[in-house]
Coordinates of C-alpha atoms (C1' of nucleotides) in Angstrom, one line a residue:
Chain A
M24 CA 102.2 129.9 100.8
N25 CA 99.7 127.7 102.6
E26 CA 100.6 125.7 105.6
I27 CA 101.8 122.2 104.9
S28 CA 99.6 119.7 106.8
E29 CA 100.9 116.9 108.9
A30 CA 98.8 114.6 106.8
T31 CA 100.6 115.6 103.7
I32 CA 104.0 115.0 105.2
H33 CA 102.9 111.6 106.4
R34 CA 101.8 110.7 102.9
L35 CA 105.1 111.9 101.4
S36 CA 106.9 109.4 103.6
V37 CA 104.6 106.6 102.4
Y38 CA 105.2 107.6 98.8
L39 CA 108.9 107.6 99.4
R40 CA 108.9 104.1 100.9
F41 CA 107.0 102.7 98.0
L42 CA 109.1 104.4 95.4
Q43 CA 112.3 103.1 97.0
R44 CA 110.9 99.6 96.7
I45 CA 109.9 99.8 93.1
H46 CA 113.2 101.5 92.3
V47 CA 115.0 98.5 93.6
S48 CA 112.9 96.3 91.4
G49 CA 113.9 98.3 88.4
I50 CA 110.8 100.5 87.7
Q51 CA 112.0 103.8 86.3
S52 CA 108.8 105.8 85.8
I53 CA 105.3 105.9 87.4
S54 CA 102.2 108.0 87.1
S55 CA 100.2 109.5 89.9
V56 CA 97.3 107.3 88.9
E57 CA 99.4 104.1 89.3
L58 CA 100.9 105.3 92.5
A59 CA 97.5 106.3 93.9
H60 CA 96.2 102.9 93.0
R61 CA 98.9 101.1 94.9
L62 CA 98.7 103.3 98.0
N63 CA 95.0 103.7 98.4
V64 CA 94.9 107.4 97.8
K65 CA 93.5 109.6 95.1
S66 CA 95.8 110.6 92.3
S67 CA 94.9 114.3 92.7
Q68 CA 95.9 114.0 96.3
I69 CA 99.4 112.9 95.3
R70 CA 99.7 115.6 92.7
K71 CA 98.5 118.2 95.3
D72 CA 100.9 116.9 98.0
L73 CA 103.8 117.2 95.6
S74 CA 102.7 120.6 94.3
Y75 CA 103.5 122.2 97.6
F76 CA 107.1 121.6 97.0
G77 CA 107.7 121.9 93.3
D78 CA 107.1 120.4 89.9
F79 CA 108.5 116.9 89.9
G80 CA 106.6 115.3 87.0
Q81 CA 106.5 115.5 83.3
K82 CA 103.1 116.1 81.7
G83 CA 102.0 113.2 79.5
V84 CA 104.7 111.0 81.0
G85 CA 104.6 110.8 84.8
Y86 CA 107.3 110.9 87.4
N87 CA 110.9 109.6 87.2
V88 CA 111.2 107.3 90.1
E89 CA 114.9 107.9 90.9
M90 CA 114.4 111.7 90.7
L91 CA 111.3 111.7 92.8
I92 CA 113.0 109.7 95.5
Q93 CA 115.8 112.2 95.6
S94 CA 113.3 115.1 95.9
L95 CA 111.3 113.5 98.6
E96 CA 114.4 112.6 100.6
S97 CA 115.4 116.2 100.3
I98 CA 112.0 117.6 101.3
L99 CA 111.8 115.3 104.3
N100 CA 115.3 116.3 105.5
L101 CA 116.7 112.8 105.1
K102 CA 119.8 113.7 103.2
Q103 CA 121.9 114.3 106.3
K104 CA 122.3 112.0 109.2
I105 CA 119.9 112.6 112.1
A106 CA 121.0 111.5 115.5
V107 CA 118.3 110.1 117.7
C108 CA 118.2 108.8 121.2
L109 CA 115.9 106.2 122.8
V110 CA 114.8 106.3 126.4
G111 CA 113.6 103.1 128.0
A112 CA 115.4 99.8 127.2
G113 CA 112.5 97.5 127.9
H114 CA 111.0 95.1 125.5
L115 CA 109.6 97.8 123.2
G116 CA 112.8 99.9 123.3
Q117 CA 114.9 96.9 122.4
A118 CA 112.6 96.0 119.6
L119 CA 112.8 99.5 118.2
C120 CA 116.6 99.5 118.3
N121 CA 116.7 96.3 116.3
Y122 CA 114.0 97.4 114.0
N123 CA 116.1 100.4 113.0
L124 CA 118.6 98.1 111.4
Y125 CA 116.2 97.4 108.6
Q126 CA 115.9 101.1 107.7
N127 CA 117.8 102.4 104.8
D128 CA 117.7 106.0 105.8
N129 CA 119.8 108.5 107.8
I130 CA 117.9 108.4 111.1
V131 CA 120.2 106.6 113.5
I132 CA 119.8 105.7 117.1
E133 CA 123.0 107.0 118.6
A134 CA 122.2 106.4 122.3
V135 CA 120.0 104.4 124.5
F136 CA 119.1 105.4 128.1
D137 CA 117.5 103.7 131.0
S138 CA 117.1 104.4 134.7
N139 CA 117.3 100.8 135.8
K140 CA 120.7 99.8 137.1
D141 CA 120.4 96.3 135.8
K142 CA 119.9 97.6 132.3
I143 CA 122.8 100.1 132.3
G144 CA 125.9 98.7 130.5
M145 CA 123.8 96.2 128.6
K146 CA 124.5 96.0 124.8
I147 CA 121.5 96.5 122.4
N148 CA 122.4 96.3 118.8
D149 CA 125.9 97.5 119.5
K150 CA 124.8 100.4 121.7
C151 CA 125.6 100.4 125.4
V152 CA 122.6 101.4 127.6
Q153 CA 123.6 104.5 129.5
S154 CA 122.2 105.9 132.7
I155 CA 119.5 108.5 132.2
N156 CA 121.8 110.8 134.2
E157 CA 124.1 110.9 131.1
L158 CA 121.3 112.1 128.9
H159 CA 122.0 115.8 129.0
N160 CA 125.7 115.4 128.3
T161 CA 125.4 112.7 125.6
V162 CA 122.7 114.7 123.8
R163 CA 125.1 117.6 123.4
K164 CA 128.1 115.5 122.6
E165 CA 126.3 113.4 119.9
K166 CA 124.3 116.3 118.6
I167 CA 121.1 114.3 119.2
K168 CA 118.1 116.0 117.6
M169 CA 115.2 113.6 118.2
G170 CA 114.1 111.4 121.2
I171 CA 112.0 108.3 121.3
I172 CA 110.2 107.7 124.6
C173 CA 109.6 104.0 125.5
V174 CA 109.2 104.2 129.2
P175 CA 106.1 103.4 131.3
H176 CA 103.5 106.1 131.2
T177 CA 104.3 107.0 134.8
S178 CA 107.7 108.4 133.9
A179 CA 107.0 109.6 130.4
Q180 CA 106.3 113.2 131.3
E181 CA 109.5 113.4 133.4
V182 CA 111.5 112.0 130.5
A183 CA 109.9 114.4 128.0
D184 CA 110.8 117.3 130.3
L185 CA 114.4 116.1 130.6
L186 CA 114.7 115.7 126.8
I187 CA 113.4 119.2 126.2
M188 CA 115.6 120.7 128.8
S189 CA 118.6 119.0 127.1
G190 CA 117.6 120.6 123.8
V191 CA 115.7 117.8 122.2
H192 CA 112.5 119.3 120.7
H193 CA 111.3 116.5 118.5
I194 CA 109.8 113.6 120.3
L195 CA 108.2 110.3 119.3
N196 CA 106.2 109.0 122.2
F197 CA 105.3 105.3 122.6
A198 CA 104.2 105.8 126.2
P199 CA 100.4 105.6 126.5
T200 CA 100.0 109.1 127.9
T201 CA 99.4 112.6 126.7
L202 CA 102.5 114.8 127.1
K203 CA 102.4 118.4 128.0
V204 CA 105.1 120.3 126.2
P205 CA 105.9 123.9 125.2
E206 CA 104.6 125.2 121.9
H207 CA 107.8 124.9 120.0
V208 CA 108.2 121.2 120.8
V209 CA 106.9 118.7 118.2
V210 CA 105.5 115.4 119.6
R211 CA 104.1 112.5 117.7
E212 CA 102.2 109.9 119.7
M213 CA 102.3 106.3 118.7
D214 CA 99.2 105.3 120.5
F215 CA 98.9 101.5 120.3
T216 CA 96.0 101.4 122.7
A217 CA 93.9 104.0 121.0
E218 CA 94.2 102.2 117.7
L219 CA 93.1 98.9 119.3
H220 CA 90.2 100.7 120.8
S221 CA 89.3 102.2 117.5
L222 CA 89.3 98.8 116.0
A223 CA 87.1 97.5 118.8
F224 CA 84.6 100.3 118.1
F225 CA 84.4 99.3 114.5
L226 CA 83.7 95.7 115.4
R227 CA 80.2 97.2 115.8
Chain K
M5 CA 72.9 110.8 112.3
N6 CA 76.2 112.1 111.0
E7 CA 79.1 109.8 110.4
I8 CA 81.4 109.3 113.5
S9 CA 84.9 110.2 112.5
E10 CA 87.9 108.1 113.2
A11 CA 89.5 111.1 114.9
T12 CA 86.6 111.3 117.4
I13 CA 86.9 107.6 118.3
H14 CA 90.6 108.0 118.8
R15 CA 90.0 110.9 121.2
L16 CA 87.4 109.0 123.1
S17 CA 90.0 106.4 123.8
V18 CA 92.4 109.1 125.0
Y19 CA 89.7 110.5 127.3
L20 CA 88.9 107.1 128.7
R21 CA 92.5 106.4 129.5
F22 CA 92.9 109.7 131.3
L23 CA 89.6 109.3 133.2
Q24 CA 90.6 105.8 134.4
R25 CA 93.8 107.2 135.9
I26 CA 92.2 110.1 137.7
H27 CA 89.4 107.7 138.9
V28 CA 92.1 105.6 140.6
S29 CA 93.5 108.7 142.2
G30 CA 90.1 109.4 143.7
I31 CA 88.7 112.3 141.5
Q32 CA 85.0 111.9 141.1
S33 CA 84.0 114.7 138.8
I34 CA 85.5 116.7 136.0
S35 CA 84.5 119.5 133.6
S36 CA 85.1 119.5 129.9
V37 CA 87.3 122.5 130.4
E38 CA 89.6 120.8 132.9
L39 CA 89.7 117.6 130.8
A40 CA 90.5 119.6 127.7
H41 CA 93.3 121.4 129.5
R42 CA 95.0 118.2 130.5
L43 CA 94.6 116.5 127.1
N44 CA 95.5 119.4 124.8
V45 CA 92.2 119.7 123.1
K46 CA 89.4 122.2 123.1
S47 CA 86.6 121.8 125.6
S48 CA 84.0 122.2 122.8
Q49 CA 85.7 119.3 121.0
I50 CA 85.2 117.1 123.9
R51 CA 81.6 118.0 124.3
K52 CA 81.0 117.5 120.6
D53 CA 82.7 114.1 120.6
L54 CA 80.5 113.0 123.5
S55 CA 77.3 114.5 122.0
Y56 CA 77.4 111.9 119.2
F57 CA 76.6 109.2 121.7
G58 CA 74.4 110.8 124.3
D59 CA 74.2 113.3 127.2
F60 CA 76.7 112.3 129.8
G61 CA 77.2 115.5 131.8
Q62 CA 75.3 117.6 134.1
K63 CA 74.9 121.3 133.3
G64 CA 76.6 123.5 135.8
V65 CA 78.4 120.6 137.3
G66 CA 80.4 118.6 134.8
Y67 CA 80.9 114.9 134.3
N68 CA 80.9 112.1 136.9
V69 CA 84.1 110.3 136.3
E70 CA 83.0 106.8 137.1
M71 CA 79.9 107.1 135.0
L72 CA 81.7 108.6 132.0
I73 CA 84.2 105.7 132.1
Q74 CA 81.4 103.2 132.0
S75 CA 79.8 105.0 129.1
L76 CA 83.0 105.3 127.1
E77 CA 83.9 101.6 127.7
S78 CA 80.4 100.8 126.4
I79 CA 80.7 103.0 123.3
L80 CA 84.1 101.6 122.5
N81 CA 82.9 98.0 122.8
L82 CA 85.2 97.2 125.7
K83 CA 82.7 95.6 128.0
Q84 CA 83.1 92.2 126.5
K85 CA 86.3 90.3 126.0
I86 CA 87.8 90.7 122.6
A87 CA 90.2 87.9 121.4
V88 CA 93.1 89.0 119.4
C89 CA 95.9 87.2 117.6
L90 CA 99.4 88.4 116.9
V91 CA 101.4 87.3 113.8
G92 CA 105.1 87.6 113.9
A93 CA 107.0 86.7 117.1
G94 CA 110.1 88.8 116.5
H95 CA 111.3 91.5 118.8
L96 CA 108.4 93.8 118.2
G97 CA 105.8 91.0 118.5
Q98 CA 107.3 89.8 121.8
A99 CA 107.3 93.4 123.1
L100 CA 103.7 93.9 122.2
C101 CA 102.7 90.6 123.9
N102 CA 104.3 91.7 127.1
Y103 CA 103.0 95.3 126.8
N104 CA 99.5 93.9 126.8
L105 CA 100.0 92.8 130.4
Y106 CA 99.9 96.4 131.5
Q107 CA 96.5 97.0 130.0
N108 CA 93.4 96.9 132.1
D109 CA 90.9 96.3 129.4
N110 CA 89.3 93.3 127.7
I111 CA 91.4 93.1 124.6
V112 CA 93.4 90.0 125.1
I113 CA 96.1 88.3 122.9
E114 CA 94.8 84.7 122.7
A115 CA 97.3 83.4 120.1
V116 CA 100.7 84.1 118.6
F117 CA 101.8 82.8 115.2
D118 CA 105.1 82.7 113.4
S119 CA 106.3 80.9 110.3
N120 CA 109.9 80.3 111.6
K121 CA 110.3 76.8 112.9
D122 CA 112.7 78.0 115.6
K123 CA 110.1 80.2 117.1
I124 CA 107.2 77.7 117.1
G125 CA 106.7 76.2 120.6
M126 CA 108.4 79.1 122.2
K127 CA 106.6 80.6 125.2
I128 CA 105.8 84.4 125.2
N129 CA 103.9 85.7 128.1
D130 CA 102.3 82.2 128.7
K131 CA 101.3 81.8 125.1
C132 CA 102.9 79.1 123.0
V133 CA 103.9 80.4 119.5
Q134 CA 102.0 78.4 116.9
S135 CA 102.7 77.7 113.3
I136 CA 101.1 80.1 110.9
N137 CA 99.5 77.0 109.4
E138 CA 97.3 76.8 112.5
L139 CA 96.0 80.3 112.1
H140 CA 92.8 79.5 110.3
N141 CA 91.8 76.8 112.8
T142 CA 92.8 78.7 115.9
V143 CA 91.0 81.9 114.8
R144 CA 87.8 79.9 114.6
K145 CA 88.3 77.9 117.7
E146 CA 89.2 80.9 119.9
K147 CA 86.7 83.3 118.2
I148 CA 89.5 85.7 117.3
K149 CA 88.2 89.0 116.1
M150 CA 91.3 91.2 115.6
G151 CA 94.8 90.6 114.2
I152 CA 98.1 92.4 114.8
I153 CA 100.7 92.1 112.1
C154 CA 104.3 92.3 113.2
V155 CA 106.0 90.5 110.4
P156 CA 108.6 92.0 107.9
H157 CA 107.0 94.1 105.2
T158 CA 107.8 91.4 102.6
S159 CA 105.2 89.0 104.1
A160 CA 102.7 91.5 105.5
Q161 CA 100.3 91.4 102.6
E162 CA 100.3 87.6 102.6
V163 CA 99.5 87.5 106.3
A164 CA 96.8 90.1 105.9
D165 CA 95.2 88.0 103.2
L166 CA 95.4 84.9 105.4
L167 CA 93.8 86.8 108.3
I168 CA 91.0 88.1 106.1
M169 CA 90.4 84.6 104.6
S170 CA 90.1 83.3 108.1
G171 CA 87.5 85.8 109.1
V172 CA 89.6 88.4 110.8
H173 CA 88.4 91.8 109.4
H174 CA 90.0 94.2 111.9
I175 CA 93.8 94.5 111.6
L176 CA 96.5 96.5 113.3
N177 CA 99.5 96.7 111.0
F178 CA 103.0 97.3 112.4
A179 CA 104.7 96.3 109.2
P180 CA 105.9 99.3 107.2
T181 CA 103.9 98.7 104.1
T182 CA 100.5 99.7 102.7
L183 CA 98.0 96.8 102.8
K184 CA 95.5 96.2 100.1
V185 CA 92.3 94.9 101.6
P186 CA 88.6 94.6 100.6
E187 CA 86.3 97.5 101.6
H188 CA 84.7 95.8 104.6
V189 CA 88.1 95.2 106.3
V190 CA 89.3 97.8 108.8
V191 CA 93.0 98.4 109.0
R192 CA 95.0 100.7 111.2
E193 CA 98.6 101.4 110.3
M194 CA 101.2 102.0 113.1
D195 CA 103.7 103.7 110.9
F196 CA 106.8 104.2 113.0
T197 CA 108.9 105.3 110.0
A198 CA 106.4 107.8 108.7
E199 CA 106.3 109.4 112.1
L200 CA 110.0 109.7 112.3
H201 CA 110.1 111.2 108.8
S202 CA 107.5 113.7 109.8
L203 CA 109.6 114.7 112.8
A204 CA 112.6 114.9 110.5
F205 CA 110.6 117.3 108.2
F206 CA 109.8 119.6 111.1
L207 CA 113.4 119.8 112.2
R208 CA 113.2 122.4 109.4
Chain N
dT4 C1' 69.6 134.0 142.8
dA5 C1' 74.4 134.0 140.8
dG6 C1' 77.9 131.2 138.8
dA7 C1' 79.2 127.3 136.3
dT8 C1' 79.0 124.2 132.7
dT9 C1' 76.6 121.5 129.5
dG10 C1' 74.7 120.3 124.7
dT11 C1' 74.1 122.2 120.3
dT12 C1' 74.0 125.4 116.6
dA13 C1' 76.2 128.0 113.2
dA14 C1' 80.5 129.9 111.6
dT15 C1' 85.0 128.9 110.5
dC16 C1' 88.6 126.5 109.0
dG17 C1' 91.2 123.2 106.5
dA18 C1' 91.7 119.1 103.7
dT19 C1' 90.2 116.3 99.8
dT20 C1' 88.6 115.8 95.3
dA21 C1' 87.0 116.6 90.5
dA22 C1' 87.8 118.8 86.6
dC23 C1' 90.5 120.7 83.0
dA24 C1' 93.8 123.7 80.5
dA25 C1' 98.5 123.1 79.6
dT26 C1' 101.8 120.4 77.5
dC27 C1' 104.8 116.3 76.8
Chain R
dT3 C1' 98.5 114.7 65.6
dA4 C1' 96.2 111.8 69.3
dG5 C1' 96.8 110.1 73.8
dA6 C1' 98.4 110.6 78.3
dT7 C1' 99.3 112.9 82.4
dT8 C1' 100.7 116.8 85.0
dG9 C1' 99.9 121.0 87.9
dT10 C1' 96.3 123.9 89.6
dT11 C1' 91.9 125.9 90.3
dA12 C1' 87.5 125.8 92.2
dA13 C1' 84.0 123.0 94.4
dT14 C1' 83.0 119.9 97.9
dC15 C1' 83.3 117.8 101.9
dG16 C1' 84.2 117.2 106.7
dA17 C1' 86.1 118.5 111.1
dT18 C1' 87.0 122.1 114.6
dT19 C1' 85.7 125.9 117.2
dA20 C1' 83.2 129.8 119.2
dA21 C1' 79.2 131.2 121.1
dC22 C1' 75.2 130.9 123.7
dA23 C1' 70.6 129.3 125.4
dA24 C1' 69.3 125.9 128.7
dT25 C1' 69.7 124.5 133.2
dC26 C1' 71.9 122.5 137.3

DNA sequence: TAGATTGTTAATCGATTAACAATC
DNA sequence: TAGATTGTTAATCGATTAACAATC
């Protein structure tokens, strides 16, 4: 089997989101051409992405929306609850906590940490902000699998090291800095600044 | 000349950020090998990325940090002020407004819009939240070139259309939805959910 | 001069796309 | 059966990397 690319996985998530929405609005079947048209990709791209994981369509007919949603959720590991922690309860961290409310999936922020004494004990979206010193214990107790870093860039590496030491090997990094991590750790960078710079470049 | 890829531009921004930091700490020269090591890329990647735009290094010596910063800022169009507007003054929008304070570049949020009457008139980081009805006029008056969308996914397309109609053709979209835009419009998606799903996939 | 490092070429690698046989 | 659409192959396209001559 060929390696599954990050780009493919990213698109599967986009497909899933769209399918969930049309499912709610009552659409029961869709073709790769129609899906491609709505999501600005090529239909062959969609069929290829799906083909890495199985046969989900029916020739001459298309895909059953409900069934494809189930399959994608299963592929993406979204059938079981995934406990996540968030480090850094500043503006962005608080926004992300609240944002999560809108999601209809099983990825749940179970703990929020900060190093600032003024923030500790504060309630955000029903979660009490804990001291970063609690991180190691809470991660174990709550079986936390993923970490979201929303601290200033000056402490992001330190936080990443702490997460990894505590057994969290899947990290979403909002801090504007490049993290150094061991090979087995998976990091995704949400690089707001780089995207703005890229837009600036294309202004001409 | 070959097409410059989006990936290259993204990396230039990452290089720039790192160089700015080491410049502050007094480092005056760096080689592509050292830079590559710190930023988890290959040194030949860095040299190739730069080669699209000119010769910035000195053989046998490396790159002058100050000079390379100037060159990258110029390439990325960051020498002049770029006026940006933000649509959607919810938690995320507010966080981004404040976040911007930390940036040392010329990309400045000049206006904030919302459709919610309770939000209009509110002050965020010294900017008064304006009604979305003002968008068209303010964009012209303030010469706004880029838009950041932070509204719920249900109104994101509508906001994108309004921005484009008002002359804003460079959009950073934080709403979890795929926008349909004309070919000449540049959109970057900050897809928080897709990144989380991608991490979920790699949990195994 | 010897050592270091660039800029660039050519090779490699991987991802996207078109095309079509299979089949509902 | 005729029309539609999948799953998959092979071709294309583009991006990354290794290697090295040039040169500081």
